Short mmCIF file of C-alpha atoms and ligand atoms in Angstrom, two decimals:
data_model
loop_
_atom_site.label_atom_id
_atom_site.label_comp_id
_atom_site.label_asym_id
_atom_site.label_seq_id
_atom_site.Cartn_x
_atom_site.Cartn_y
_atom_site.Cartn_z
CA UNK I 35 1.16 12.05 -24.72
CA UNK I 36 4.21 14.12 -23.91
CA UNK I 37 5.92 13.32 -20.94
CA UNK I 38 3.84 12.09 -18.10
CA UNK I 39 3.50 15.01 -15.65
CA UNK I 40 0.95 13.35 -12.99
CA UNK I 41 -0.04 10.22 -11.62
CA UNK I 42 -3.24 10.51 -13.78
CA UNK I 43 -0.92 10.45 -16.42
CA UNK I 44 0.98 7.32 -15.82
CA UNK I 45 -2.21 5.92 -15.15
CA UNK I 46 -3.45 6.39 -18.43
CA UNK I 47 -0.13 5.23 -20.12
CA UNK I 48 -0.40 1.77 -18.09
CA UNK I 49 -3.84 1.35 -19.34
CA UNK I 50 -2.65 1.93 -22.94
CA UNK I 51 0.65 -0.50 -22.26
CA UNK I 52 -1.14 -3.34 -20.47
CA UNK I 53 -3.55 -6.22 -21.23
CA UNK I 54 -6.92 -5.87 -20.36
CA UNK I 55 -6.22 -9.02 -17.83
CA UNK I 56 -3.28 -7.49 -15.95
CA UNK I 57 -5.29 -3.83 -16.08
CA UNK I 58 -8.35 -4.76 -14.68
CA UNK I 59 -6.79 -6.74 -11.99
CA UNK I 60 -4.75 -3.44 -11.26
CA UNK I 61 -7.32 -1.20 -11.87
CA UNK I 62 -10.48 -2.52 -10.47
CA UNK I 63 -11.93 -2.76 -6.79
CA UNK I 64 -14.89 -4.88 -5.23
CA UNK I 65 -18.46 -4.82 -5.59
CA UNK I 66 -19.85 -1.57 -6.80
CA UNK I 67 -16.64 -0.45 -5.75
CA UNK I 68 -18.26 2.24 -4.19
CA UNK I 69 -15.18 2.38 -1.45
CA UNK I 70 -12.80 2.33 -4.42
CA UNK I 71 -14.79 5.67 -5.44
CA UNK I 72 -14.74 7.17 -1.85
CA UNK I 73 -10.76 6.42 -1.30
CA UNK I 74 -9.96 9.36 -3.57
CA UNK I 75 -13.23 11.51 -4.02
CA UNK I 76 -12.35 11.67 0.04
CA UNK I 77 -9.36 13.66 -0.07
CA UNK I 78 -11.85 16.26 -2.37
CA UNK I 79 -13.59 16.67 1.06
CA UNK I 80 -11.41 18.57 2.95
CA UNK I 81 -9.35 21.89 2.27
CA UNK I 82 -6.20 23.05 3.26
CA UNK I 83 -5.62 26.18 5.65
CA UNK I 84 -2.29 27.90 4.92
CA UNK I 85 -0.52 30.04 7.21
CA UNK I 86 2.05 33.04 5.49
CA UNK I 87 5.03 34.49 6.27
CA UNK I 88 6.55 30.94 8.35
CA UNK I 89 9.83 31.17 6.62
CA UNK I 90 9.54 28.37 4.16
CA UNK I 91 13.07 29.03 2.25
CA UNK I 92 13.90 25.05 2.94
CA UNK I 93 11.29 22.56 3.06
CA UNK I 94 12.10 19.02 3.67
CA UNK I 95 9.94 16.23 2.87
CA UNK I 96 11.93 13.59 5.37
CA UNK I 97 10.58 12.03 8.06
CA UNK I 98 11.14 8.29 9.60
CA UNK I 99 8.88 5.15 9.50
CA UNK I 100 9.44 2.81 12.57
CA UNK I 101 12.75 4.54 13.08
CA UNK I 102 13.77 4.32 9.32
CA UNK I 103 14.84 7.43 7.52
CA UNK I 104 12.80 8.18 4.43
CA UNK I 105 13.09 10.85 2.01
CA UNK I 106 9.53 11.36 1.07
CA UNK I 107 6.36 9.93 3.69
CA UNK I 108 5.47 8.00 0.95
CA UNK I 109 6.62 3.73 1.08
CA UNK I 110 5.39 1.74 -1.55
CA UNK I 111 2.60 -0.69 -0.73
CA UNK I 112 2.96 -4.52 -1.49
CA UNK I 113 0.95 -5.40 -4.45
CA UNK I 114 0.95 -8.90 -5.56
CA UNK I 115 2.19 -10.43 -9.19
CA UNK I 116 4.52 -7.62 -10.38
CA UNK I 117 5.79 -9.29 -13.31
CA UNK I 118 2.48 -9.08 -14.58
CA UNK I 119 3.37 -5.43 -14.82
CA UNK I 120 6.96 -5.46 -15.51
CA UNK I 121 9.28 -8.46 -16.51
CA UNK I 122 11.28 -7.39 -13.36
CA UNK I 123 8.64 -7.17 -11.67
CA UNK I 124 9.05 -6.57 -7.76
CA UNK I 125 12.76 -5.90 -8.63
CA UNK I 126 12.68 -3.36 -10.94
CA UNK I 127 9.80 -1.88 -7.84
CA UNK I 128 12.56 -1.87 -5.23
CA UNK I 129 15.13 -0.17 -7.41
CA UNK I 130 12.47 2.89 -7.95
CA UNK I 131 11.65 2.66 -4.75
CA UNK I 132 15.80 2.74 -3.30
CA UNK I 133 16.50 5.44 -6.12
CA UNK I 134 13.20 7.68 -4.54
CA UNK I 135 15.08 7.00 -0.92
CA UNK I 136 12.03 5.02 0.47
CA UNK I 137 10.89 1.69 1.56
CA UNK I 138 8.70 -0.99 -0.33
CA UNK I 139 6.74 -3.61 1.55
CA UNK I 140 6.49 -6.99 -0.80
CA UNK I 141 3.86 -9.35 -1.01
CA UNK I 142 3.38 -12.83 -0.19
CA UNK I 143 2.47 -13.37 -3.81
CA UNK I 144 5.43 -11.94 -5.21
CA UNK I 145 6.77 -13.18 -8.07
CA UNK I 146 10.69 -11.91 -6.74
CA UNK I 147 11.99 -13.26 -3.26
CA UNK I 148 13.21 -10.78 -0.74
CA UNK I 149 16.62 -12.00 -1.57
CA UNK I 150 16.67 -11.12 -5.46
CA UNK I 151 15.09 -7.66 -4.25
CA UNK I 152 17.57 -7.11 -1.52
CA UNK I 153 20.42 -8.23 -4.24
CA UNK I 154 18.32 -5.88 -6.81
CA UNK I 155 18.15 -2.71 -4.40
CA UNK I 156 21.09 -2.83 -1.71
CA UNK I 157 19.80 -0.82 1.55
CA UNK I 158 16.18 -0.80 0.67
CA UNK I 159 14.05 -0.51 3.39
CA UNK I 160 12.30 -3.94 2.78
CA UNK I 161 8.75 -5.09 4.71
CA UNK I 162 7.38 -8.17 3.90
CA UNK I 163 3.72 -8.40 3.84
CA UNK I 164 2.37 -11.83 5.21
CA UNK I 165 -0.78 -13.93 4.75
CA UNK I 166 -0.99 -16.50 6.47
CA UNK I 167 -1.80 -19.92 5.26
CA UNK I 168 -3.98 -22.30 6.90
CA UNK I 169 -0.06 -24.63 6.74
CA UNK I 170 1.16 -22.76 9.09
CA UNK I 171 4.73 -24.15 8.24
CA UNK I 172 4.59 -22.07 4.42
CA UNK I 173 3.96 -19.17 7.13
CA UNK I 174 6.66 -19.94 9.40
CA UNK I 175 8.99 -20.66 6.53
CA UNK I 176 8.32 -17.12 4.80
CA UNK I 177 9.39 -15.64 7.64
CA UNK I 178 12.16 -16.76 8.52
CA UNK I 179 13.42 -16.23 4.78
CA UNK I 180 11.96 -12.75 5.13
CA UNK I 181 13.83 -12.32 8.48
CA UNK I 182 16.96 -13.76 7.03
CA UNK I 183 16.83 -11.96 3.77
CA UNK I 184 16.98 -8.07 6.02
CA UNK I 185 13.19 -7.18 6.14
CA UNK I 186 12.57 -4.77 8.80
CA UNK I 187 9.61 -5.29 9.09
CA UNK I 188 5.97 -7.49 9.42
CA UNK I 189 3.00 -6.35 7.11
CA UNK I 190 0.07 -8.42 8.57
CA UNK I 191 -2.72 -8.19 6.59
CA UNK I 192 -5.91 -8.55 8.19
CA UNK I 193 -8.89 -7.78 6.24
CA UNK I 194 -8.72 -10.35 3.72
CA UNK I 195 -10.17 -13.80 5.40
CA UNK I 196 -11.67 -14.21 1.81
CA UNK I 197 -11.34 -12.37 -1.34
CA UNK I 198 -14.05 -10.61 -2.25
CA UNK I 199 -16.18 -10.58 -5.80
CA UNK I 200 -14.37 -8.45 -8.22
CA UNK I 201 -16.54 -8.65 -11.19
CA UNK I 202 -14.65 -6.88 -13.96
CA UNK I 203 -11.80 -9.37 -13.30
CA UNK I 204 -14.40 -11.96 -13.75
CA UNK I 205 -16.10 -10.39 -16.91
CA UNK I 206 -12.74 -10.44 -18.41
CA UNK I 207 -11.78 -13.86 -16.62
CA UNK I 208 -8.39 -13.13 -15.54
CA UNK I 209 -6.18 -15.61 -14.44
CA UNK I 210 -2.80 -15.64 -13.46
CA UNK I 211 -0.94 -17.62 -15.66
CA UNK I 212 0.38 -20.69 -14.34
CA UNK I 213 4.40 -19.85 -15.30
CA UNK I 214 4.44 -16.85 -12.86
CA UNK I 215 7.36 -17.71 -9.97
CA UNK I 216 5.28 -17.26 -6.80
CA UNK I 217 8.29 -17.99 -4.49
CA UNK I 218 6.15 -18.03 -1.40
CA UNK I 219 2.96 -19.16 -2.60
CA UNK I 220 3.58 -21.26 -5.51
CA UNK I 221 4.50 -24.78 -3.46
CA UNK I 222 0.80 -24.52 -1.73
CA UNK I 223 -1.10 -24.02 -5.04
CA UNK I 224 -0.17 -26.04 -7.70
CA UNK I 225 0.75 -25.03 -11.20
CA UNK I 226 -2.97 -24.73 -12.80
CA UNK I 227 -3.73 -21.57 -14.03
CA UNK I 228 -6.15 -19.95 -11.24
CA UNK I 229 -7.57 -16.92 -10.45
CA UNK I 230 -6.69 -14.77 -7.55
CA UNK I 231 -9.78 -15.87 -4.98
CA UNK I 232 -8.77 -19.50 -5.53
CA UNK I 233 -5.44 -19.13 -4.83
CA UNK I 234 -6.59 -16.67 -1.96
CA UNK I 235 -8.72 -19.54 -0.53
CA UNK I 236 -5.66 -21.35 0.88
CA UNK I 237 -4.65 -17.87 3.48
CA UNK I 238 -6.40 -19.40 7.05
CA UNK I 239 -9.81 -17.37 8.17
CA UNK I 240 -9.45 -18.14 11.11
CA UNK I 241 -6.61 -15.74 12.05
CA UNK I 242 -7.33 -14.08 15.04
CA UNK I 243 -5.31 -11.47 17.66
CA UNK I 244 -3.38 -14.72 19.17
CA UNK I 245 -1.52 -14.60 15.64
CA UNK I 246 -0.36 -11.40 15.78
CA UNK I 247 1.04 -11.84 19.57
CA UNK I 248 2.45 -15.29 17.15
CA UNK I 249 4.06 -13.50 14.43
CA UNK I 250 5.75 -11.07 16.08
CA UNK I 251 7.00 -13.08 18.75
CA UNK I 252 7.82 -15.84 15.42
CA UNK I 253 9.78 -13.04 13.12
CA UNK I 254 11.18 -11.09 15.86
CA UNK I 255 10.37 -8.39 13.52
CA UNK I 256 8.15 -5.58 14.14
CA UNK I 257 4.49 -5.97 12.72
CA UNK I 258 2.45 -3.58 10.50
CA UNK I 259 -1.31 -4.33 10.94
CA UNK I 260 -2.52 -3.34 8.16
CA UNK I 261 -6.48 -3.20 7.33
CA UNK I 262 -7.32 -1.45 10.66
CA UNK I 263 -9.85 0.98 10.14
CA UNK I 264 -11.68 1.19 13.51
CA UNK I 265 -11.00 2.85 16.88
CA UNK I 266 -11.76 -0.76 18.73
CA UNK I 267 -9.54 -2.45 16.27
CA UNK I 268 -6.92 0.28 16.55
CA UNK I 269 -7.00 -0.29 20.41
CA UNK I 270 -6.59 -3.75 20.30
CA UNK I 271 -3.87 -3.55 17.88
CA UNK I 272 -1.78 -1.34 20.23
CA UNK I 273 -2.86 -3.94 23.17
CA UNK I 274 -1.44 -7.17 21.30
CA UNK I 275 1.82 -5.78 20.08
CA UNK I 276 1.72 -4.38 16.90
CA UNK I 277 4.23 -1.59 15.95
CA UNK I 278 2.37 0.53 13.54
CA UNK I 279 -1.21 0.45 11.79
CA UNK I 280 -2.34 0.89 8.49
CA UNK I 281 -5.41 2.69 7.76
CA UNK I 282 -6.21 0.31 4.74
CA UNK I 283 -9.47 -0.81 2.78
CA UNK I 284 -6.97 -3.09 0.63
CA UNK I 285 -7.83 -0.04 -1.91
CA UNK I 286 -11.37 -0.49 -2.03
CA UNK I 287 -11.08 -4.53 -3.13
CA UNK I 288 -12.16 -5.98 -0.32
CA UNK I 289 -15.54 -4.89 1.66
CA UNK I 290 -17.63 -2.59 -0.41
CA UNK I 291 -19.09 -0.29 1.46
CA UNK I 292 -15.87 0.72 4.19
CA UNK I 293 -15.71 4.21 4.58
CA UNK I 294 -12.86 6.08 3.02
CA UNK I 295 -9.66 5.85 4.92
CA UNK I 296 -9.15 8.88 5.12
CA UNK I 297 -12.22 9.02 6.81
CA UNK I 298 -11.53 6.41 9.37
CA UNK I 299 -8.11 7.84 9.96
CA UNK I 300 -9.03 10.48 12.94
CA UNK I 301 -10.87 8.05 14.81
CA UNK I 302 -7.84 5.26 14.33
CA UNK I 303 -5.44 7.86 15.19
CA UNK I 304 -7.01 9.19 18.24
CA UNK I 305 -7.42 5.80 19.63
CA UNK I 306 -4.04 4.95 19.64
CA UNK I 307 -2.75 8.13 20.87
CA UNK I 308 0.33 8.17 19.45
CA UNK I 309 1.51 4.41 20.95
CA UNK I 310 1.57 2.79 17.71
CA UNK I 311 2.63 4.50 14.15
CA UNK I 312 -0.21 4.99 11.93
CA UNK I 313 0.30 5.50 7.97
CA UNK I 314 -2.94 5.40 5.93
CA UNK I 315 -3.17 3.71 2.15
CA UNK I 316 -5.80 4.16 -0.72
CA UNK I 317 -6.59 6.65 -2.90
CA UNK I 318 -2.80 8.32 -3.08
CA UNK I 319 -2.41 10.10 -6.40
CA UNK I 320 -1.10 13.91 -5.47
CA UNK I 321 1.12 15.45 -2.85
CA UNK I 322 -2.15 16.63 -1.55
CA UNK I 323 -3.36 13.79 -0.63
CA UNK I 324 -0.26 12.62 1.47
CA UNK I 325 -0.54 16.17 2.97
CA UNK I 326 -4.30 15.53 4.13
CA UNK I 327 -3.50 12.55 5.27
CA UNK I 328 -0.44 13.73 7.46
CA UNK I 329 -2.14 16.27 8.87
CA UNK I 330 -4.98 14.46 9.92
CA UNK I 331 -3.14 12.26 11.70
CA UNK I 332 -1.18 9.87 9.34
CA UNK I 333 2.79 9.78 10.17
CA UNK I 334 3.40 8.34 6.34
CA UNK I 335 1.13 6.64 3.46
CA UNK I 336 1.60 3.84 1.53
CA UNK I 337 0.72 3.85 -2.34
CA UNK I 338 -0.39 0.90 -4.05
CA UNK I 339 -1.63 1.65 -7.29
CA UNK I 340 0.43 4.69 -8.00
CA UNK I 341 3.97 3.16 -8.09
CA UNK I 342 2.76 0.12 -10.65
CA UNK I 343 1.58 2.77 -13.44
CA UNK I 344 5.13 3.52 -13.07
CA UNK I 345 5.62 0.34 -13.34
CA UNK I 346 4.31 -0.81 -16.23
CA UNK I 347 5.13 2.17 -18.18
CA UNK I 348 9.33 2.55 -17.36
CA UNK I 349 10.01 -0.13 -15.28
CA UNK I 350 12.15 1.28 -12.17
CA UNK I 351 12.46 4.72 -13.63
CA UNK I 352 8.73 4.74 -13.81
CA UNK I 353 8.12 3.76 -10.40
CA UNK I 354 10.70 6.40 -9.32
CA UNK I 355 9.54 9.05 -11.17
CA UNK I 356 5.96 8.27 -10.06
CA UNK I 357 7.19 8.83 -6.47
CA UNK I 358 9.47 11.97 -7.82
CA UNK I 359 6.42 13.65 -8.45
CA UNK I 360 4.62 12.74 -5.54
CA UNK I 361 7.35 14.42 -3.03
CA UNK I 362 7.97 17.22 -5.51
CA UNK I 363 3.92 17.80 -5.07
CA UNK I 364 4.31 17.58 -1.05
CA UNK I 365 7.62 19.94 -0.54
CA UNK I 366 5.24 22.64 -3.11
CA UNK I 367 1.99 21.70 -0.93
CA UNK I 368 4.24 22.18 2.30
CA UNK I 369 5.64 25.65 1.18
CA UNK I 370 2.44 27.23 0.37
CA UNK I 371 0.46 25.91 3.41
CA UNK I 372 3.75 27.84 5.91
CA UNK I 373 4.97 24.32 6.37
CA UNK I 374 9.08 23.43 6.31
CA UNK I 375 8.23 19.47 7.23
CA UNK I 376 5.97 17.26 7.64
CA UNK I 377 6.12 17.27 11.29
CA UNK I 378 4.12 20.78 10.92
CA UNK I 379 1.33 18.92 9.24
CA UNK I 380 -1.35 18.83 11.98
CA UNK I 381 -5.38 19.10 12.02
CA UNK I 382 -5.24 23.06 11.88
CA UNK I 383 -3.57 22.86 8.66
CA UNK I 384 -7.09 21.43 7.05
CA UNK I 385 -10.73 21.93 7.46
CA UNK I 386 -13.72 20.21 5.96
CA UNK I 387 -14.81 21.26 2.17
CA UNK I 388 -17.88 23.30 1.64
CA UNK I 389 -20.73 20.55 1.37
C1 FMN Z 242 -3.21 -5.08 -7.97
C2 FMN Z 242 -3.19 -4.99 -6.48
C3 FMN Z 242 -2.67 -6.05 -5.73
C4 FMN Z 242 -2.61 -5.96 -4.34
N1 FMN Z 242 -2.03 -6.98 -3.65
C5 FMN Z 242 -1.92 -6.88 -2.30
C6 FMN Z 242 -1.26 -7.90 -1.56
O1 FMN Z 242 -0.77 -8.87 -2.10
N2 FMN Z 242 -1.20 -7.74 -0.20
C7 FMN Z 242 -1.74 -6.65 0.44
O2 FMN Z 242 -1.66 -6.55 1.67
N3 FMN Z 242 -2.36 -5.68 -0.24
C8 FMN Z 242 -2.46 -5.76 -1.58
N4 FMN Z 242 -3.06 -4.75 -2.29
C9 FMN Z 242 -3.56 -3.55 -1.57
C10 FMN Z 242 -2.47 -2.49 -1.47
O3 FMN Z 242 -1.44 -2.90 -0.61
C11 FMN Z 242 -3.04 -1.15 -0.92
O4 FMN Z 242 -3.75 -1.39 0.26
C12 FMN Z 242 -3.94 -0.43 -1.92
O5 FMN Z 242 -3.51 -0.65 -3.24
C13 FMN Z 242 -3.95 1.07 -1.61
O6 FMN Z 242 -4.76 1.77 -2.48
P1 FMN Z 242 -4.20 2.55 -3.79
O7 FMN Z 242 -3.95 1.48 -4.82
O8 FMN Z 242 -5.33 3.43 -4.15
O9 FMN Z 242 -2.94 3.25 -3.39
C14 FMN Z 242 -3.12 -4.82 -3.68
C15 FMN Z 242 -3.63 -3.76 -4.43
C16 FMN Z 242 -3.65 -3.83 -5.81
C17 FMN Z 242 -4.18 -2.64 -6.58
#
């Protein structure tokens, strides 16, 4: 292939590059992974309705993300085990993501700590995503490192009490090998060879809202719930303290069978009524889509399996010039629809496709 000009083009490179273990784990969802489907045939739902002559001789893509400048409304989602992907792994991420002028949030099954990634990217806007373990001391531990190391911010994710049945990671039987550094998972699991749902069966189902008044009273840090994708949840979320929501499915890997979020993203943004931020993940893979999303009612997105095609391909210039082409894609989307940011992105700006 000549130079990769999409995202569907750096996907197809990673799937050439990597394993079938480390690709299927990337690739796959849950299920039928129906809602893995309905992520991105969602965004084919709507259409966009442009307005002409507005002017649109400088277009900006920036916007902020809990007060954070960002160059592009796109911040790169935690996905665990990196250096499955790249032997920098979340490092090489956070450089992409730095060099793209955006955030990254990192996961609790990293295989980097925040402090190499800090080290790796200086001024990165750095989250770090939590699960909490049923010892709540590995919890409290990660983060105060994650406090201590300059995140900004608390990812809580909340729709993942167990992992659910990803069957082409079973047909292939992938396992994450037992040499991967898992700096804040690795003391709680052991050094067998195990896959993902075992080593997910140690994160504490019994989380409930008291945790999240917990964590970010704990971190001191503001806190991301992410997995919201109800108005009632949405309410509550803005009741007990959270910052910002994510409209998140977990990329169609956990319950097959949630709606699209971009079709739970009205209702969660019209529940909160602007108190809380709301971004929206799954699905991301054109400018378009982080234009639907803003305008119906997304302040930013987060993209999870975009960046890692980058990833695996060119290491941090991957990952940057996956996100390269995602703001070049919005400032374009934004000058044909009449808009010069994305603050103009609003619910006249799209209607529902044809059915
Ligand atoms: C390989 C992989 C690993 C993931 N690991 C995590 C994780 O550790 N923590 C988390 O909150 N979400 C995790 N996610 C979910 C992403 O943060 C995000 O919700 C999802 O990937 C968005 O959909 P997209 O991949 O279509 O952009 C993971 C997703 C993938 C694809």
């Amino acid at each position: 292939m000549s130079e990769p000009l999409s995202v569907a083009d750096y996907e197809r490179l990673a799937e050439e590059r990597l394993e079938p273990g480390p690709w299927t784990y990337l690739s796959g969802g849950s299920g039928d992974e129906w809602t893995l489907r309905e992520n991105c045939a969602a965004f084919a739902r709507w259409t966009f309705r442009p307005r002409v002559l507005c002017d649109v001789s400088e277009v900006s893509t920036t916007t902020t993300v809990l007060g954070n400048r960002v160059d592009l409304p796109v911040v790169v989602a935690p996905v665990a085990y990196q250096q499955l992907y790249h032997p920098d792994g979340e490092c090489a991420t956070a450089r992409g993501a730095a060099a793209a002028g955006t955030g990254m949030a990192v996961s609790t099954f990293s295989t980097r700590t925040h402090e190499e990634i800090a080290a790796a990217a200086p001024g990165l806007m750095q989250w770090c995503q939590l699960y909490v373990f049923q010892d709540r001391e590995v919890t409290r531990e990660h983060l105060a490192g994650a406090a201590a190391a300059g995140c900004s911010a608390v990812v809580l994710t909340v729709d993942t009490p167990r992992l659910a049945q990803r069957e082409r990671d079973l047909r292939v039987g992938f396992e994450i090998p037992p040499d991967l550094p898992l700096p804040y998972a690795r003391a709680t699991i052991g050094d067998a060879p195990q896959n993902p749902a075992d080593q997910f069966a140690l994160l504490d189902p019994s989380v409930s809202w008291r945790d999240l008044e917990w964590i970010a009273g704990e971190g001191k840090l503001p806190v991301v719930l992410k997995g919201v994708i109800t108005a009632e949840d949405a309410e509550l979320a803005a009741e007990h303290g959270a910052a910002a929501v994510v409209v998140s499915n977990h990329g169609g890997r956990q319950l097959d069978g949630a709606p699209a979020t971009l079709d739970s993203l009205p209702e969660v943004a019209e529940a909160v009524a602007g108190r809380v931020e709301v971004y929206l993940d799954g699905g991301i893979r054109r400018g378009t889509d982080v234009a639907k999303a803003l305008a119906l009612g997304a302040r930013a997105v987060l993209a999870g399996r975009a960046p890692v095609f980058g990833l695996a391909v060119e290491g941090d210039d991957g990952v940057h010039h996956v996100l390269e082409i995602l703001r070049d894609e919005l400032a374009l989307t934004l000058c044909l629809l009449g808009c010069t940011s994305p603050d103009e992105l609003t619910p006249a700006r799209v209607q529902r496709a044809p059915t």
